[in-house]
mmCIF file of C-alpha atoms in Angstrom:
data_model
loop_
_atom_site.group_PDB
_atom_site.id
_atom_site.type_symbol
_atom_site.label_atom_id
_atom_site.label_comp_id
_atom_site.label_asym_id
_atom_site.label_seq_id
_atom_site.Cartn_x
_atom_site.Cartn_y
_atom_site.Cartn_z
ATOM 1 C CA UNK T 1 37.328 39.022 3.860
ATOM 2 C CA UNK T 2 34.513 38.252 6.311
ATOM 3 C CA UNK T 3 34.317 34.887 8.011
ATOM 4 C CA UNK T 4 33.737 32.084 5.541
ATOM 5 C CA UNK T 5 34.639 28.437 5.957
ATOM 6 C CA UNK T 6 34.786 25.601 3.468
ATOM 7 C CA UNK T 7 35.068 22.120 4.978
ATOM 8 C CA UNK T 8 36.359 19.333 2.727
ATOM 9 C CA UNK T 9 36.223 15.791 4.072
ATOM 10 C CA UNK T 10 36.947 12.457 2.472
ATOM 11 C CA UNK T 11 39.082 9.312 2.543
ATOM 12 C CA UNK T 12 42.799 8.994 1.824
ATOM 13 C CA UNK T 13 43.788 9.752 -1.746
ATOM 14 C CA UNK T 14 40.519 11.420 -2.721
ATOM 15 C CA UNK T 15 42.357 14.620 -3.622
ATOM 16 C CA UNK T 16 41.282 16.692 -0.601
ATOM 17 C CA UNK T 17 44.569 18.463 -0.009
ATOM 18 C CA UNK T 18 45.180 19.332 -3.652
ATOM 19 C CA UNK T 19 41.638 20.631 -4.102
ATOM 20 C CA UNK T 20 41.553 22.503 -0.793
ATOM 21 C CA UNK T 21 44.918 24.154 -1.340
ATOM 22 C CA UNK T 22 44.041 25.371 -4.836
ATOM 23 C CA UNK T 23 40.538 26.467 -3.811
ATOM 24 C CA UNK T 24 42.012 28.540 -0.989
ATOM 25 C CA UNK T 25 44.499 30.102 -3.379
ATOM 26 C CA UNK T 26 41.808 31.055 -5.911
ATOM 27 C CA UNK T 27 39.545 32.550 -3.246
ATOM 28 C CA UNK T 28 42.277 34.316 -1.267
ATOM 29 C CA UNK T 29 41.538 32.206 1.814
ATOM 30 C CA UNK T 30 43.802 30.347 4.249
ATOM 31 C CA UNK T 31 44.316 26.631 3.650
ATOM 32 C CA UNK T 32 44.450 24.453 6.776
ATOM 33 C CA UNK T 33 45.652 20.879 6.358
ATOM 34 C CA UNK T 34 44.464 19.196 9.566
ATOM 35 C CA UNK T 35 46.053 15.886 8.596
ATOM 36 C CA UNK T 36 49.461 17.559 8.817
ATOM 37 C CA UNK T 37 48.835 18.164 12.511
ATOM 38 C CA UNK T 38 48.204 14.471 13.227
ATOM 39 C CA UNK T 39 51.212 13.573 11.095
ATOM 40 C CA UNK T 40 53.349 15.927 13.165
ATOM 41 C CA UNK T 41 52.205 14.293 16.396
ATOM 42 C CA UNK T 42 53.062 10.890 14.896
ATOM 43 C CA UNK T 43 56.494 12.156 13.866
ATOM 44 C CA UNK T 44 57.096 13.521 17.360
ATOM 45 C CA UNK T 45 56.140 10.161 18.871
ATOM 46 C CA UNK T 46 58.495 8.288 16.573
ATOM 47 C CA UNK T 47 61.335 10.687 17.358
ATOM 48 C CA UNK T 48 60.696 10.185 21.071
ATOM 49 C CA UNK T 49 60.657 6.404 20.714
ATOM 50 C CA UNK T 50 57.014 6.310 21.743
ATOM 51 C CA UNK T 51 54.489 3.890 20.251
ATOM 52 C CA UNK T 52 51.775 5.648 18.219
ATOM 53 C CA UNK T 53 49.338 3.047 19.567
ATOM 54 C CA UNK T 54 49.906 4.143 23.187
ATOM 55 C CA UNK T 55 47.313 6.835 23.913
ATOM 56 C CA UNK T 56 48.767 8.087 27.192
ATOM 57 C CA UNK T 57 52.268 8.300 25.747
ATOM 58 C CA UNK T 58 51.076 10.056 22.570
ATOM 59 C CA UNK T 59 49.163 12.623 24.627
ATOM 60 C CA UNK T 60 52.225 13.185 26.806
ATOM 61 C CA UNK T 61 54.313 13.839 23.690
ATOM 62 C CA UNK T 62 51.678 16.238 22.316
ATOM 63 C CA UNK T 63 51.674 18.169 25.598
ATOM 64 C CA UNK T 64 55.485 18.520 25.494
ATOM 65 C CA UNK T 65 56.069 19.562 21.909
ATOM 66 C CA UNK T 66 55.877 22.998 20.338
ATOM 67 C CA UNK T 67 53.785 22.607 17.194
ATOM 68 C CA UNK T 68 53.237 25.787 15.231
ATOM 69 C CA UNK T 69 51.117 26.324 12.142
ATOM 70 C CA UNK T 70 51.991 29.239 9.894
ATOM 71 C CA UNK T 71 49.125 29.873 7.477
ATOM 72 C CA UNK T 72 49.942 31.422 4.134
ATOM 73 C CA UNK T 73 47.612 32.192 1.278
ATOM 74 C CA UNK T 74 46.867 28.902 -0.449
ATOM 75 C CA UNK T 75 48.935 26.849 1.978
ATOM 76 C CA UNK T 76 50.588 26.383 5.336
ATOM 77 C CA UNK T 77 53.896 25.444 6.921
ATOM 78 C CA UNK T 78 54.064 23.301 10.026
ATOM 79 C CA UNK T 79 56.866 23.463 12.575
ATOM 80 C CA UNK T 80 57.854 20.970 15.255
ATOM 81 C CA UNK T 81 59.984 22.392 18.052
ATOM 82 C CA UNK T 82 61.036 25.276 15.843
ATOM 83 C CA UNK T 83 61.936 23.215 12.749
ATOM 84 C CA UNK T 84 59.938 23.114 9.535
ATOM 85 C CA UNK T 85 58.686 19.522 9.075
ATOM 86 C CA UNK T 86 56.183 20.253 6.274
ATOM 87 C CA UNK T 87 57.985 17.917 3.858
ATOM 88 C CA UNK T 88 59.275 15.392 6.400
ATOM 89 C CA UNK T 89 55.788 14.296 7.509
ATOM 90 C CA UNK T 90 54.773 13.214 3.984
ATOM 91 C CA UNK T 91 55.679 9.540 4.133
ATOM 92 C CA UNK T 92 53.455 6.429 4.229
ATOM 93 C CA UNK T 93 54.902 5.466 7.636
ATOM 94 C CA UNK T 94 53.994 8.838 9.140
ATOM 95 C CA UNK T 95 50.570 8.649 7.475
ATOM 96 C CA UNK T 96 49.882 5.310 9.132
ATOM 97 C CA UNK T 97 51.032 6.672 12.470
ATOM 98 C CA UNK T 98 48.788 9.706 12.016
ATOM 99 C CA UNK T 99 45.775 7.437 11.575
ATOM 100 C CA UNK T 100 46.594 5.735 14.879
ATOM 101 C CA UNK T 101 47.082 8.868 16.982
ATOM 102 C CA UNK T 102 43.995 10.407 15.362
ATOM 103 C CA UNK T 103 41.901 7.694 17.018
ATOM 104 C CA UNK T 104 42.711 9.048 20.492
ATOM 105 C CA UNK T 105 40.005 11.333 21.908
ATOM 106 C CA UNK T 106 42.296 13.586 23.965
ATOM 107 C CA UNK T 107 44.671 14.077 21.048
ATOM 108 C CA UNK T 108 41.756 14.983 18.772
ATOM 109 C CA UNK T 109 40.278 17.389 21.303
ATOM 110 C CA UNK T 110 43.529 19.333 21.596
ATOM 111 C CA UNK T 111 44.095 19.573 17.845
ATOM 112 C CA UNK T 112 40.464 20.476 17.163
ATOM 113 C CA UNK T 113 40.917 23.456 19.506
ATOM 114 C CA UNK T 114 43.811 24.670 17.352
ATOM 115 C CA UNK T 115 41.841 24.124 14.144
ATOM 116 C CA UNK T 116 38.802 26.004 15.418
ATOM 117 C CA UNK T 117 40.980 28.901 16.568
ATOM 118 C CA UNK T 118 42.422 29.205 13.054
ATOM 119 C CA UNK T 119 38.881 29.301 11.647
ATOM 120 C CA UNK T 120 37.992 32.122 14.036
ATOM 121 C CA UNK T 121 40.977 34.161 12.878
ATOM 122 C CA UNK T 122 40.851 33.572 9.130
ATOM 123 C CA UNK T 123 38.482 32.679 6.306
ATOM 124 C CA UNK T 124 39.553 29.060 5.801
ATOM 125 C CA UNK T 125 39.428 26.093 3.499
ATOM 126 C CA UNK T 126 40.037 23.158 5.827
ATOM 127 C CA UNK T 127 40.380 19.529 4.834
ATOM 128 C CA UNK T 128 40.395 16.358 6.876
ATOM 129 C CA UNK T 129 38.072 13.577 7.946
ATOM 130 C CA UNK T 130 35.831 15.224 10.538
ATOM 131 C CA UNK T 131 35.802 18.882 9.505
ATOM 132 C CA UNK T 132 32.154 19.174 8.511
ATOM 133 C CA UNK T 133 30.957 16.880 11.300
ATOM 134 C CA UNK T 134 33.075 17.940 14.297
ATOM 135 C CA UNK T 135 35.601 20.722 13.707
ATOM 136 C CA UNK T 136 33.459 23.172 11.720
ATOM 137 C CA UNK T 137 29.877 21.890 11.888
ATOM 138 C CA UNK T 138 28.653 25.389 10.996
ATOM 139 C CA UNK T 139 30.891 25.800 7.921
ATOM 140 C CA UNK T 140 29.163 27.697 5.142
ATOM 141 C CA UNK T 141 30.111 25.030 2.580
ATOM 142 C CA UNK T 142 30.757 21.346 3.203
ATOM 143 C CA UNK T 143 32.156 19.030 0.541
ATOM 144 C CA UNK T 144 32.618 15.267 0.865
ATOM 145 C CA UNK T 145 35.214 14.353 -1.740
ATOM 146 C CA UNK T 146 35.465 10.697 -2.690
ATOM 147 C CA UNK T 147 36.873 8.471 -5.451
ATOM 148 C CA UNK T 148 37.199 4.770 -6.232
ATOM 149 C CA UNK T 149 39.860 2.804 -4.344
ATOM 150 C CA UNK T 150 41.882 1.996 -7.479
ATOM 151 C CA UNK T 151 41.951 5.617 -8.596
ATOM 152 C CA UNK T 152 42.993 6.757 -5.144
ATOM 153 C CA UNK T 153 45.738 4.139 -5.123
ATOM 154 C CA UNK T 154 47.034 5.327 -8.504
ATOM 155 C CA UNK T 155 47.230 8.863 -7.172
ATOM 156 C CA UNK T 156 49.192 7.641 -4.162
ATOM 157 C CA UNK T 157 51.524 5.761 -6.493
ATOM 158 C CA UNK T 158 52.189 9.010 -8.320
ATOM 159 C CA UNK T 159 52.994 10.799 -5.061
ATOM 160 C CA UNK T 160 55.378 8.018 -4.070
ATOM 161 C CA UNK T 161 57.124 8.154 -7.452
ATOM 162 C CA UNK T 162 57.701 11.863 -6.928
ATOM 163 C CA UNK T 163 59.458 10.923 -3.676
ATOM 164 C CA UNK T 164 61.598 8.386 -5.530
ATOM 165 C CA UNK T 165 59.707 5.394 -4.116
ATOM 166 C CA UNK T 166 57.918 2.545 -5.871
ATOM 167 C CA UNK T 167 55.116 0.284 -4.681
ATOM 168 C CA UNK T 168 52.899 -2.184 -6.486
ATOM 169 C CA UNK T 169 49.371 -0.937 -7.111
ATOM 170 C CA UNK T 170 47.923 -3.890 -5.194
ATOM 171 C CA UNK T 171 50.009 -2.977 -2.136
ATOM 172 C CA UNK T 172 48.920 0.659 -2.254
ATOM 173 C CA UNK T 173 45.276 -0.370 -2.656
ATOM 174 C CA UNK T 174 45.476 -2.626 0.384
ATOM 175 C CA UNK T 175 47.010 0.137 2.494
ATOM 176 C CA UNK T 176 44.236 2.513 1.427
ATOM 177 C CA UNK T 177 41.568 -0.054 2.308
ATOM 178 C CA UNK T 178 43.157 -0.489 5.738
ATOM 179 C CA UNK T 179 43.306 3.295 6.232
ATOM 180 C CA UNK T 180 39.652 3.622 5.196
ATOM 181 C CA UNK T 181 38.619 0.933 7.669
ATOM 182 C CA UNK T 182 40.573 2.561 10.485
ATOM 183 C CA UNK T 183 39.190 6.028 9.738
ATOM 184 C CA UNK T 184 35.580 4.926 9.396
ATOM 185 C CA UNK T 185 35.447 2.638 12.429
ATOM 186 C CA UNK T 186 37.438 4.600 15.001
ATOM 187 C CA UNK T 187 35.500 5.396 18.163
ATOM 188 C CA UNK T 188 36.037 9.149 18.156
ATOM 189 C CA UNK T 189 35.095 11.379 15.202
ATOM 190 C CA UNK T 190 35.010 8.664 12.520
ATOM 191 C CA UNK T 191 35.106 9.587 8.863
ATOM 192 C CA UNK T 192 31.583 10.135 7.610
ATOM 193 C CA UNK T 193 29.729 12.499 5.349
ATOM 194 C CA UNK T 194 27.930 15.359 7.114
ATOM 195 C CA UNK T 195 24.180 15.424 6.518
ATOM 196 C CA UNK T 196 24.406 18.819 4.822
ATOM 197 C CA UNK T 197 27.562 18.102 2.797
ATOM 198 C CA UNK T 198 27.703 17.956 -0.991
ATOM 199 C CA UNK T 199 29.054 14.657 -2.317
ATOM 200 C CA UNK T 200 31.641 15.085 -5.052
ATOM 201 C CA UNK T 201 33.007 11.912 -6.653
ATOM 202 C CA UNK T 202 36.336 12.818 -8.243
ATOM 203 C CA UNK T 203 36.771 9.490 -10.064
ATOM 204 C CA UNK T 204 37.755 10.350 -13.620
ATOM 205 C CA UNK T 205 37.990 14.066 -12.849
ATOM 206 C CA UNK T 206 41.114 16.163 -13.194
ATOM 207 C CA UNK T 207 42.319 18.234 -10.248
ATOM 208 C CA UNK T 208 41.191 21.372 -12.072
ATOM 209 C CA UNK T 209 37.709 19.976 -12.633
ATOM 210 C CA UNK T 210 37.393 19.219 -8.921
ATOM 211 C CA UNK T 211 38.473 22.750 -8.005
ATOM 212 C CA UNK T 212 36.039 24.261 -10.488
ATOM 213 C CA UNK T 213 33.193 22.188 -9.016
ATOM 214 C CA UNK T 214 33.990 23.427 -5.510
ATOM 215 C CA UNK T 215 34.337 27.036 -6.682
ATOM 216 C CA UNK T 216 30.957 26.795 -8.359
ATOM 217 C CA UNK T 217 29.356 25.682 -5.092
ATOM 218 C CA UNK T 218 31.139 28.454 -3.174
ATOM 219 C CA UNK T 219 29.951 31.058 -5.660
ATOM 220 C CA UNK T 220 26.344 30.151 -4.934
ATOM 221 C CA UNK T 221 26.871 31.207 -1.305
ATOM 222 C CA UNK T 222 28.834 34.446 -1.802
#
């Protein structure tokens, strides 16, 4: 397949990863979960006993670790120092740490290089918070996927239940509001909708309906 990139941005819990992964699978493209990279840096910091709020220390950790992304059709695996951490990074604690290290300019610059290299090698569906604005500003299709805070919190609750964890809806909503604030107000590459992105509000939509909406937009460009 010739070069083709779909950038999907949006806040936590909007369904980006689910939609991007399935869209990539349907189109035979490579799915790149950029958030997993920041989560892996956060995990590496925690393992090293380094504060995720210390920029110099986080960058030092990033420069020492071996982080490898293995794309596969409709998905990816991520390895830290030779070990698969794809499942291990999916915790609320790691997610919070990822938001902190993602605010550091040098960390972002290094990971953006990796993300752009993947897009040069493969036709990609990439999701994150600055894909259409910073990582792939020339992507053929840009989607900004959003949803109401309560709906996003309910989705997070479902993910936590699958991990055997329980949290009150009010607690999950507050964490999402805090994550939104951090992502939208950070100094470097804040979450925002690209001028040429298509806004898709997934509130009340099923995962399949979201995928179909994205596929319909992609079809217009093929």
